[in-house]
Short mmCIF file of C-alpha atoms in Angstrom, two decimals:
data_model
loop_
_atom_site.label_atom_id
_atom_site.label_comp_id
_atom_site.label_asym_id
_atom_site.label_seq_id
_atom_site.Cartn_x
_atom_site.Cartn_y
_atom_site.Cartn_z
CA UNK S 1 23.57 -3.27 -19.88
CA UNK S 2 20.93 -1.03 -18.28
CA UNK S 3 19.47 0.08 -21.56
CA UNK S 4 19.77 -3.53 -22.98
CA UNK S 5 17.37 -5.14 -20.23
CA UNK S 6 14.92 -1.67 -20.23
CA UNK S 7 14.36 -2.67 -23.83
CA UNK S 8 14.04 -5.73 -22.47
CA UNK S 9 11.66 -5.53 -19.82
CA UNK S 10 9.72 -3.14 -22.13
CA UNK S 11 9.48 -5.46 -24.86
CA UNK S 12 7.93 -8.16 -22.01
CA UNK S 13 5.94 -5.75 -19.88
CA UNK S 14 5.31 -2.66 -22.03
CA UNK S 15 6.18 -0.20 -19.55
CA UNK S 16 9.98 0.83 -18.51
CA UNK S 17 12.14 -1.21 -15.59
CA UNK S 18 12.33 0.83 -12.84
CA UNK S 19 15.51 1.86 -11.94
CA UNK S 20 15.36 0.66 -8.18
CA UNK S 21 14.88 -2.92 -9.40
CA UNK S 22 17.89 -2.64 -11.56
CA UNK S 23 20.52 -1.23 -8.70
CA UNK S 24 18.85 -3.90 -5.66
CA UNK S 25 18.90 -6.50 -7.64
CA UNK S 26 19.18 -7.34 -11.86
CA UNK S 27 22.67 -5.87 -10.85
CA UNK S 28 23.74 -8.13 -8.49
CA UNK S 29 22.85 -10.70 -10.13
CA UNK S 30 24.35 -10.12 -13.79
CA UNK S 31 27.74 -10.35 -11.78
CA UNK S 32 27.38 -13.92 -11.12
CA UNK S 33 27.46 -16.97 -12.90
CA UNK S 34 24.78 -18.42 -14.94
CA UNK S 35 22.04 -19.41 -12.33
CA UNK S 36 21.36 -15.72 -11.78
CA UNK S 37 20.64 -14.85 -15.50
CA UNK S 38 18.35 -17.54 -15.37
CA UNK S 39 16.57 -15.80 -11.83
CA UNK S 40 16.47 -12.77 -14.06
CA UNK S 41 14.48 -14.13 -16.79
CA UNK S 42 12.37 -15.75 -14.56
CA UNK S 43 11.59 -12.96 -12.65
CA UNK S 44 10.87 -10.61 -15.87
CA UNK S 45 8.43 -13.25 -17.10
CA UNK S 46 6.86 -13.21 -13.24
CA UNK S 47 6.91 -9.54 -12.95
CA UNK S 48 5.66 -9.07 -16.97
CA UNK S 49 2.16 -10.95 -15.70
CA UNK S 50 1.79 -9.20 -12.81
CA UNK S 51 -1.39 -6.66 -12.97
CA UNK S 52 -2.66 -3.82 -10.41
CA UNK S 53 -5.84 -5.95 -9.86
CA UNK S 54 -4.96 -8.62 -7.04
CA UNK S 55 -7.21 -10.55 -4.60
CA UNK S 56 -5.49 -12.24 -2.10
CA UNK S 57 -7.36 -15.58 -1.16
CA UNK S 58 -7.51 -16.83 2.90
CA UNK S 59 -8.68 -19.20 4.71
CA UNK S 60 -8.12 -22.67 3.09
CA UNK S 61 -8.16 -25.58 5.11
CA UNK S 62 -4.76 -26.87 6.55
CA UNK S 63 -5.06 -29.80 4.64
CA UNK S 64 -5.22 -28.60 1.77
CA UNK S 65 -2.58 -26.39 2.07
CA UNK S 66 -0.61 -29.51 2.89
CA UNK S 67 -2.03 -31.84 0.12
CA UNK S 68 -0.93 -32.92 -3.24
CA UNK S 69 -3.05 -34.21 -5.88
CA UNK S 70 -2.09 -38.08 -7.23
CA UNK S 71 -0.18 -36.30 -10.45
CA UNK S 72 1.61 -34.30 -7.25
CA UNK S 73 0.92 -31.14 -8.02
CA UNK S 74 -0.47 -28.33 -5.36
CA UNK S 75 -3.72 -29.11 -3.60
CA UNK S 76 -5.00 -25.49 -3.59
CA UNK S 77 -3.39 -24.85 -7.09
CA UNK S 78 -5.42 -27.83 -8.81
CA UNK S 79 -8.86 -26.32 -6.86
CA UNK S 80 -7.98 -23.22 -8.50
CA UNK S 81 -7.63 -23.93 -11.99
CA UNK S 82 -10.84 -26.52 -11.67
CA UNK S 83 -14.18 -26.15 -13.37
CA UNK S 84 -15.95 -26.22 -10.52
CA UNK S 85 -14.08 -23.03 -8.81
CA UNK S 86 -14.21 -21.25 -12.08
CA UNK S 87 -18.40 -21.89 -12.61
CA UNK S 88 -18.42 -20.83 -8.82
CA UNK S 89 -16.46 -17.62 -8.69
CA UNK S 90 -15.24 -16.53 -12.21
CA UNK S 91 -19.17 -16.56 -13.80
CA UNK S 92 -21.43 -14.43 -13.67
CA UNK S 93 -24.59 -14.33 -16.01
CA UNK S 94 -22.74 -16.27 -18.35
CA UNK S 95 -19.99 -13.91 -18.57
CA UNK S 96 -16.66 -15.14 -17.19
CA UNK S 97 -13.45 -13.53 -15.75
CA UNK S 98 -11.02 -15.88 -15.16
CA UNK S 99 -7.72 -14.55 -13.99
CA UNK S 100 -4.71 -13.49 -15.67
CA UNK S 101 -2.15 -15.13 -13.65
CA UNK S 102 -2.26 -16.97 -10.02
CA UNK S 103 0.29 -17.10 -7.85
CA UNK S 104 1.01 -19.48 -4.99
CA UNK S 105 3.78 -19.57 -2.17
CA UNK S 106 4.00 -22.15 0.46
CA UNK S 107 6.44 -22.45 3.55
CA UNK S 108 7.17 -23.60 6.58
CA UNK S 109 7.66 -21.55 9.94
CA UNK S 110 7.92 -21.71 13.96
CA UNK S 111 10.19 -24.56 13.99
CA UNK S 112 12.66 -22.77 15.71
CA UNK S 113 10.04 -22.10 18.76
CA UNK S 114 9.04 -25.10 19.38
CA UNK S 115 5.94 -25.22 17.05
CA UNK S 116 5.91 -26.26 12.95
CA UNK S 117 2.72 -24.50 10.33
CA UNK S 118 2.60 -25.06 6.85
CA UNK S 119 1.43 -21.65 5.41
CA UNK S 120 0.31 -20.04 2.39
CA UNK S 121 -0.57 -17.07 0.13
CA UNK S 122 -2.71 -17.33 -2.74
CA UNK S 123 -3.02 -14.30 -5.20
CA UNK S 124 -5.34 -13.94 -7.90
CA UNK S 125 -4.54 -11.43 -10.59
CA UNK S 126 -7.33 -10.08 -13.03
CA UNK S 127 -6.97 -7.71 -16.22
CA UNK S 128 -9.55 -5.32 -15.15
CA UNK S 129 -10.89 -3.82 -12.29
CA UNK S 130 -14.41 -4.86 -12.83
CA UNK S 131 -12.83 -8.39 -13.69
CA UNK S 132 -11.77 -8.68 -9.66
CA UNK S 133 -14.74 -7.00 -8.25
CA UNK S 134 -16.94 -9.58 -9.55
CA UNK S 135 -15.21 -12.55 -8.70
CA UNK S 136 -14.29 -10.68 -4.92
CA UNK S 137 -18.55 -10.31 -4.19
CA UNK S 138 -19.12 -13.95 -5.77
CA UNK S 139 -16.67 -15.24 -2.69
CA UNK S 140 -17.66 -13.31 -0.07
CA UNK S 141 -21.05 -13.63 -1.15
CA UNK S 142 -20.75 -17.35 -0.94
CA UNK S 143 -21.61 -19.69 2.25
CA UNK S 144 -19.02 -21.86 2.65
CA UNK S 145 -18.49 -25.42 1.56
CA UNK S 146 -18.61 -28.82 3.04
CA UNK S 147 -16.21 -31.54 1.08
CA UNK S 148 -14.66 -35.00 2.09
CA UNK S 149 -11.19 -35.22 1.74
CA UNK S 150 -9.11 -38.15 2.48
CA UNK S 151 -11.93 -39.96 4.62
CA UNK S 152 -12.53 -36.65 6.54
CA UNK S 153 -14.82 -34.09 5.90
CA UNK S 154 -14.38 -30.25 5.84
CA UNK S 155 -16.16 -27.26 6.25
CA UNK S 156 -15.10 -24.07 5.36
CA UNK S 157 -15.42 -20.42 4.16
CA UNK S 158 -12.51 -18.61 1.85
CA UNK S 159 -11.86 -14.98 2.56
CA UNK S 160 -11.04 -12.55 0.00
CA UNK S 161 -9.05 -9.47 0.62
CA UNK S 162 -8.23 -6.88 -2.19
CA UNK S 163 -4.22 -5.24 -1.25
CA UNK S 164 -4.18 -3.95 -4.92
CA UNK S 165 -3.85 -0.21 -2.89
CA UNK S 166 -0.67 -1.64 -1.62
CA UNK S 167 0.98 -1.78 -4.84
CA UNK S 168 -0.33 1.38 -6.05
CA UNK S 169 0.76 5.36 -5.89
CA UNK S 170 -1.60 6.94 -3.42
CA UNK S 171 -1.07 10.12 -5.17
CA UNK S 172 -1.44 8.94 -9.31
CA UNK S 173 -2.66 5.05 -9.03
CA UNK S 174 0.60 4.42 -11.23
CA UNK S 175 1.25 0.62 -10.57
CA UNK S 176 4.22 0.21 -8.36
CA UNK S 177 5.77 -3.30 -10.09
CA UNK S 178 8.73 -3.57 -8.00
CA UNK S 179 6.32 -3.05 -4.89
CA UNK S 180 3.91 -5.09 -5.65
CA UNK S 181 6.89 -7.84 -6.67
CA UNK S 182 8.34 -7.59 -3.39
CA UNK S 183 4.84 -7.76 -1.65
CA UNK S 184 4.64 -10.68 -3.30
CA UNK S 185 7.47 -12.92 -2.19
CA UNK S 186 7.53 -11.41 1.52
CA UNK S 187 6.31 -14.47 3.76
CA UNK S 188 4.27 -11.60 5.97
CA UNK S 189 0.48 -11.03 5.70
CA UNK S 190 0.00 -8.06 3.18
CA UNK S 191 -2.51 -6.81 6.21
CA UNK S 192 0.65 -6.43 8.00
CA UNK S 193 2.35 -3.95 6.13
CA UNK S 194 -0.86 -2.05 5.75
CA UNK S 195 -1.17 -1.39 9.70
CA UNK S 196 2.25 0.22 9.13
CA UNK S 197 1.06 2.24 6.44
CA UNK S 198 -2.22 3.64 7.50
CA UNK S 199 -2.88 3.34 11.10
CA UNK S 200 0.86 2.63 13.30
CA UNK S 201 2.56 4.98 10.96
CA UNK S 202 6.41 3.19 11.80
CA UNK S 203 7.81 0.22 10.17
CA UNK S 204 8.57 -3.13 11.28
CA UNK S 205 12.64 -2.70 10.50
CA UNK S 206 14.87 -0.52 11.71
CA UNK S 207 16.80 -0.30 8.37
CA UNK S 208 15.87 1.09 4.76
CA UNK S 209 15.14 -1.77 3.33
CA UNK S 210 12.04 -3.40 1.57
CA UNK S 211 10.32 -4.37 4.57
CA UNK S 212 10.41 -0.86 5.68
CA UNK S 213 9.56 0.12 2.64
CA UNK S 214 6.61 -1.77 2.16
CA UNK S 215 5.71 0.13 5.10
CA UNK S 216 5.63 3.40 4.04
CA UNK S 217 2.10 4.42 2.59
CA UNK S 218 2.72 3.45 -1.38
CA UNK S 219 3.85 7.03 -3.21
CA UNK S 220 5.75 6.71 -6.19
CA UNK S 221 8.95 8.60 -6.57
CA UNK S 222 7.52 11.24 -9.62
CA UNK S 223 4.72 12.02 -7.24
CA UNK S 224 6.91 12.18 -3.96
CA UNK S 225 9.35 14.62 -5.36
CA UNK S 226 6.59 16.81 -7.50
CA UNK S 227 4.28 19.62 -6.11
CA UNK S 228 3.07 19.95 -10.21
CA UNK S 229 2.06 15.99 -10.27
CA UNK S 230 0.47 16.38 -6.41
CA UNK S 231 -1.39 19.29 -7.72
CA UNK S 232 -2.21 17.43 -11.26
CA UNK S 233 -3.65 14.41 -8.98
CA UNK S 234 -5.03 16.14 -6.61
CA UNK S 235 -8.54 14.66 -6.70
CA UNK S 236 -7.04 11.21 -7.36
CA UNK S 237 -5.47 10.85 -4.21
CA UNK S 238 -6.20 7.64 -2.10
CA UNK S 239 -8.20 8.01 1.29
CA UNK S 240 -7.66 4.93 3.25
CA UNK S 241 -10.16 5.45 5.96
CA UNK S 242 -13.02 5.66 3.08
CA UNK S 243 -11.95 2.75 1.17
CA UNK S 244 -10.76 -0.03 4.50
CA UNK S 245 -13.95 -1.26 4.99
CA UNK S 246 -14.71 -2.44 1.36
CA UNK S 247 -18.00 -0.73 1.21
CA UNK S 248 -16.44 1.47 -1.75
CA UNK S 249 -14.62 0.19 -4.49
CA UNK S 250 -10.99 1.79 -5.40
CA UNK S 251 -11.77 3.27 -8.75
CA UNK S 252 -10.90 6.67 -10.13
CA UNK S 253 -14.32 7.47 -10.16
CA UNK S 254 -14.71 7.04 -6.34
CA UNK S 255 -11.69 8.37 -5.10
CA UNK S 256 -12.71 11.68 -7.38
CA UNK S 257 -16.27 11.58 -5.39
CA UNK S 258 -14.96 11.07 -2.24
CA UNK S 259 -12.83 14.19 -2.40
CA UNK S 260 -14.99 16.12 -3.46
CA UNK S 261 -18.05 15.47 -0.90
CA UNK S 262 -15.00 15.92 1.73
CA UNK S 263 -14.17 19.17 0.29
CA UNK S 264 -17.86 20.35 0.27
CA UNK S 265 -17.73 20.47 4.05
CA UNK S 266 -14.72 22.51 4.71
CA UNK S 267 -14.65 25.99 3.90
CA UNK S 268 -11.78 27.35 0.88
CA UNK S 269 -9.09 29.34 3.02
CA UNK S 270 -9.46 33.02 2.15
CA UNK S 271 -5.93 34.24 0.56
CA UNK S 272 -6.57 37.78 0.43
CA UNK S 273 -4.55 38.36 3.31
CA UNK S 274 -1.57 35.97 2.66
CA UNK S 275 0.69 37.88 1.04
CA UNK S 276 2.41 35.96 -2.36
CA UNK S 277 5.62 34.77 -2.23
CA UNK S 278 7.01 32.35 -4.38
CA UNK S 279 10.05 30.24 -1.97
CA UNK S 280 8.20 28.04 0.36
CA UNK S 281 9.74 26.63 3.59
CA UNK S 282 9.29 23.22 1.89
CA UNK S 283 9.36 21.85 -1.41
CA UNK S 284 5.85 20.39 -1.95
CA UNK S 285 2.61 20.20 -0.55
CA UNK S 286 3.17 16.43 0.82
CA UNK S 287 6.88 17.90 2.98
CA UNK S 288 4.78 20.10 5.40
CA UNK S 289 3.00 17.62 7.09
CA UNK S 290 4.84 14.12 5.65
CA UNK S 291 1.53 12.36 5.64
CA UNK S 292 -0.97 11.76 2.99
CA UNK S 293 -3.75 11.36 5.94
CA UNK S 294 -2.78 14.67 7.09
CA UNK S 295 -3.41 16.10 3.68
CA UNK S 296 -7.00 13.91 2.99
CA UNK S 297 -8.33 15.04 6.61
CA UNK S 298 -10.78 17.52 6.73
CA UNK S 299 -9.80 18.15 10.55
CA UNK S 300 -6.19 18.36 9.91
CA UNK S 301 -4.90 21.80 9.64
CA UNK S 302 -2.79 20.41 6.70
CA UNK S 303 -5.89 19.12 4.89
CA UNK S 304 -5.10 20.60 1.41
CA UNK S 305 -8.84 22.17 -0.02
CA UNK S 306 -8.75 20.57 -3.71
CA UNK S 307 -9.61 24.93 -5.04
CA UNK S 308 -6.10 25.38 -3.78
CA UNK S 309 -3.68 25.27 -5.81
CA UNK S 310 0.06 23.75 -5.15
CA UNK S 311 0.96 26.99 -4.69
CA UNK S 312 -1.40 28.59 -3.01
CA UNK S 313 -1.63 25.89 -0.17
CA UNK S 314 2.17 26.23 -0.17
CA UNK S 315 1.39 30.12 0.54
CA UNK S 316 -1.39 29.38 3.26
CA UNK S 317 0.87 26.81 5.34
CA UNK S 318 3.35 29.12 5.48
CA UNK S 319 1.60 32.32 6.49
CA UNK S 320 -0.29 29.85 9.30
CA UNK S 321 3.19 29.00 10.39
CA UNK S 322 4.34 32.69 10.92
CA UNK S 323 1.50 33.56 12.11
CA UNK S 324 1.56 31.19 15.17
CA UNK S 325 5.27 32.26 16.02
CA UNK S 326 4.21 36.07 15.74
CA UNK S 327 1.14 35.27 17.81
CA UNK S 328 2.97 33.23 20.57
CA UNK S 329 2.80 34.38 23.76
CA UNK S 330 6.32 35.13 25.92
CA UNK S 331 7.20 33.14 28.38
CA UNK S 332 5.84 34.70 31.86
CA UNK S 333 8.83 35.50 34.24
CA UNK S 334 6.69 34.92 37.15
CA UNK S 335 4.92 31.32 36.30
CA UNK S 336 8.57 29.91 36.62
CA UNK S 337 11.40 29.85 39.46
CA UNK S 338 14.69 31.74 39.10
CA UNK S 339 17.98 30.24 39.33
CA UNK S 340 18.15 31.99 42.98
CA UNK S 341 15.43 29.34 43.99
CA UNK S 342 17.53 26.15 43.72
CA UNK S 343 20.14 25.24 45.69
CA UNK S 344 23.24 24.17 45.61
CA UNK S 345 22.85 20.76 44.08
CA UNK S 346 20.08 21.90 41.73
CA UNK S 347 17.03 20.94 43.57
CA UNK S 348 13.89 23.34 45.03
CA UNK S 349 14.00 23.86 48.08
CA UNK S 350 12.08 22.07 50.83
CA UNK S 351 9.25 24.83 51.21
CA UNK S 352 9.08 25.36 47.43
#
């Protein structure tokens, strides 16, 4: 059954089905009746149009997010798909981009606190990086708009915030389609899973599930378990602090500049004095400090100098390490009381 849905998916998507997705959940449901074959093709057909290119779209107006056209279809969804929006946004000197797919998800929450908000997530997904780029400056570039709308008039400004780095390997830019599925669906801001990854560093459950895992900094499985692929991608890795502000755009080019101008200003360790070896304490680079930050900063002493190789920085963290137990100083006798100086309940003395 496995193979029969990889050539499956493949045929769709035209990349293999990850085996995660198959043991959480195509699984499951191929053991039930007929209504969960049918959430399985709908869900390959969802996943197949997904893309790594995704602008998430904020701010609309409450009533819109509660509207329905008179054909009763989605307010927001009809604004989308109008001429209007796509002469506004997806054109450019005559070229257009429209997107690939759009995705909407509306729901209700707070009702059990006292208080009831209709909310929503709007996702745009483009076939090309320079496709989203445009159409992400052309809204944040715009001023706002001022329509009437059932006999009331409304002013506002849509945001625009790219969480394609969510849904991508940190390590390889490999496109994480069960990620980006399940980031997707989840009713909670993208922005809130990307605290977790960058800046609290902890997760929002307490079990290993998807919510915790969509708050672990995105590194796919090949490049987790691989010192040759963290090596191979070494200048491809993905250095949030460079990229949060949206000053830079996320392109292999970029991420290849930025660490190299990083790597200008640190010195290459010196190995002639560590001495080869070729068992390491740890497995990769990434296992000695469990951070890609750690790695990426140029104050860390885990930063990883891009001349290194896997190897070699391997070597380095593991002669630092010895060195700093060899170096350590011995506890000094007199700095600290002896046993003789408590008494008989385990407390100092009065005149300690």
């Amino acid at each position: 059954m496995y193979k029969l849905l990889c050539q499956l998916f493949f045929a769709v998507v035209g990349q293999n089905l990850p085996k995660e997705v198959f043991e959480d959940t195509l699984y499951w449901l191929l053991q039930g009746k007929r209504k969960g074959r049918q959430i399985i093709e709908r869900n390959v057909k969802q996943v197949s149009i997904m893309t790594p290119y995704q602008l998430q779209i904020t701010d609309w107006p409450r009533e819109y997010i509660e509207g329905r056209t008179q054909k009763g279809r989605i307010k927001i969804h009809s604004i989308l798909i109008c001429e209007k929006f796509r002469q506004m946004f997806h054109t450019h000197n005559e070229e257009t981009f429209i997107p690939c797919h759009r995705y909407i998800k509306i729901w209700e929450e707070g009702e059990e606190v006292g208080y009831k908000k209709t909310k929503v997530k709007v996702i745009l997904y483009f076939n090309s990086l320079e496709d989203k780029e445009k159409t992400k400056k052309l809204i944040n570039d715009h001023l706002g708009f001022r329509n009437i709308y059932n006999d009331k008039i409304l002013k506002y400004k849509l945001g625009v915030r790219d969480y394609s780095h969510l849904c991508m390997c940190s390590i390889c830019s490999k496109f994480m389609l069960s990620r980006a599925e399940r980031m997707q669906i989840n009713k909670r801001d993208p922005g809130v899973f990307e605290v977790y990854c960058h800046e609290n560093r902890s997760s929002i459950s307490s079990k290993n599930d998807w919510n915790h895992i969509l708050c672990q900094v995105p590194i796919c499985e090949e490049c987790f378990n691989s010192k040759e692929r963290q090596e191979k991608y070494r200048m491809n890795m993905y250095n949030y602090h460079h990229f949060k502000d949206g000053y830079h755009v996320n392109s292999p080019e970029e991420r290849r500049k930025n660490n190299l101008e990083e790597s200008l200003e640190v010195v290459k360790p010196n190995m002639t004095n560590v001495p080869y070896k070729d068992k390491f304490m740890w497995e990769t680079p990434f296992d000695y400090s469990g951070s890609l930050k750690c790695i990426l900063d140029k104050y860390s002493t885990y930063y990883w100098h891009p001349d290194l190789t896997a190897d070699e920085y391997m070597r380095y963290q593991d002669h630092k390490c010895l060195q700093l137990v060899e170096n350590a100083d011995p506890l000094d006798d007199d700095r600290y009381p002896s046993d003789d100086d408590f008494d008989e309940y385990g407390e100092y003395p009065e005149n300690y």
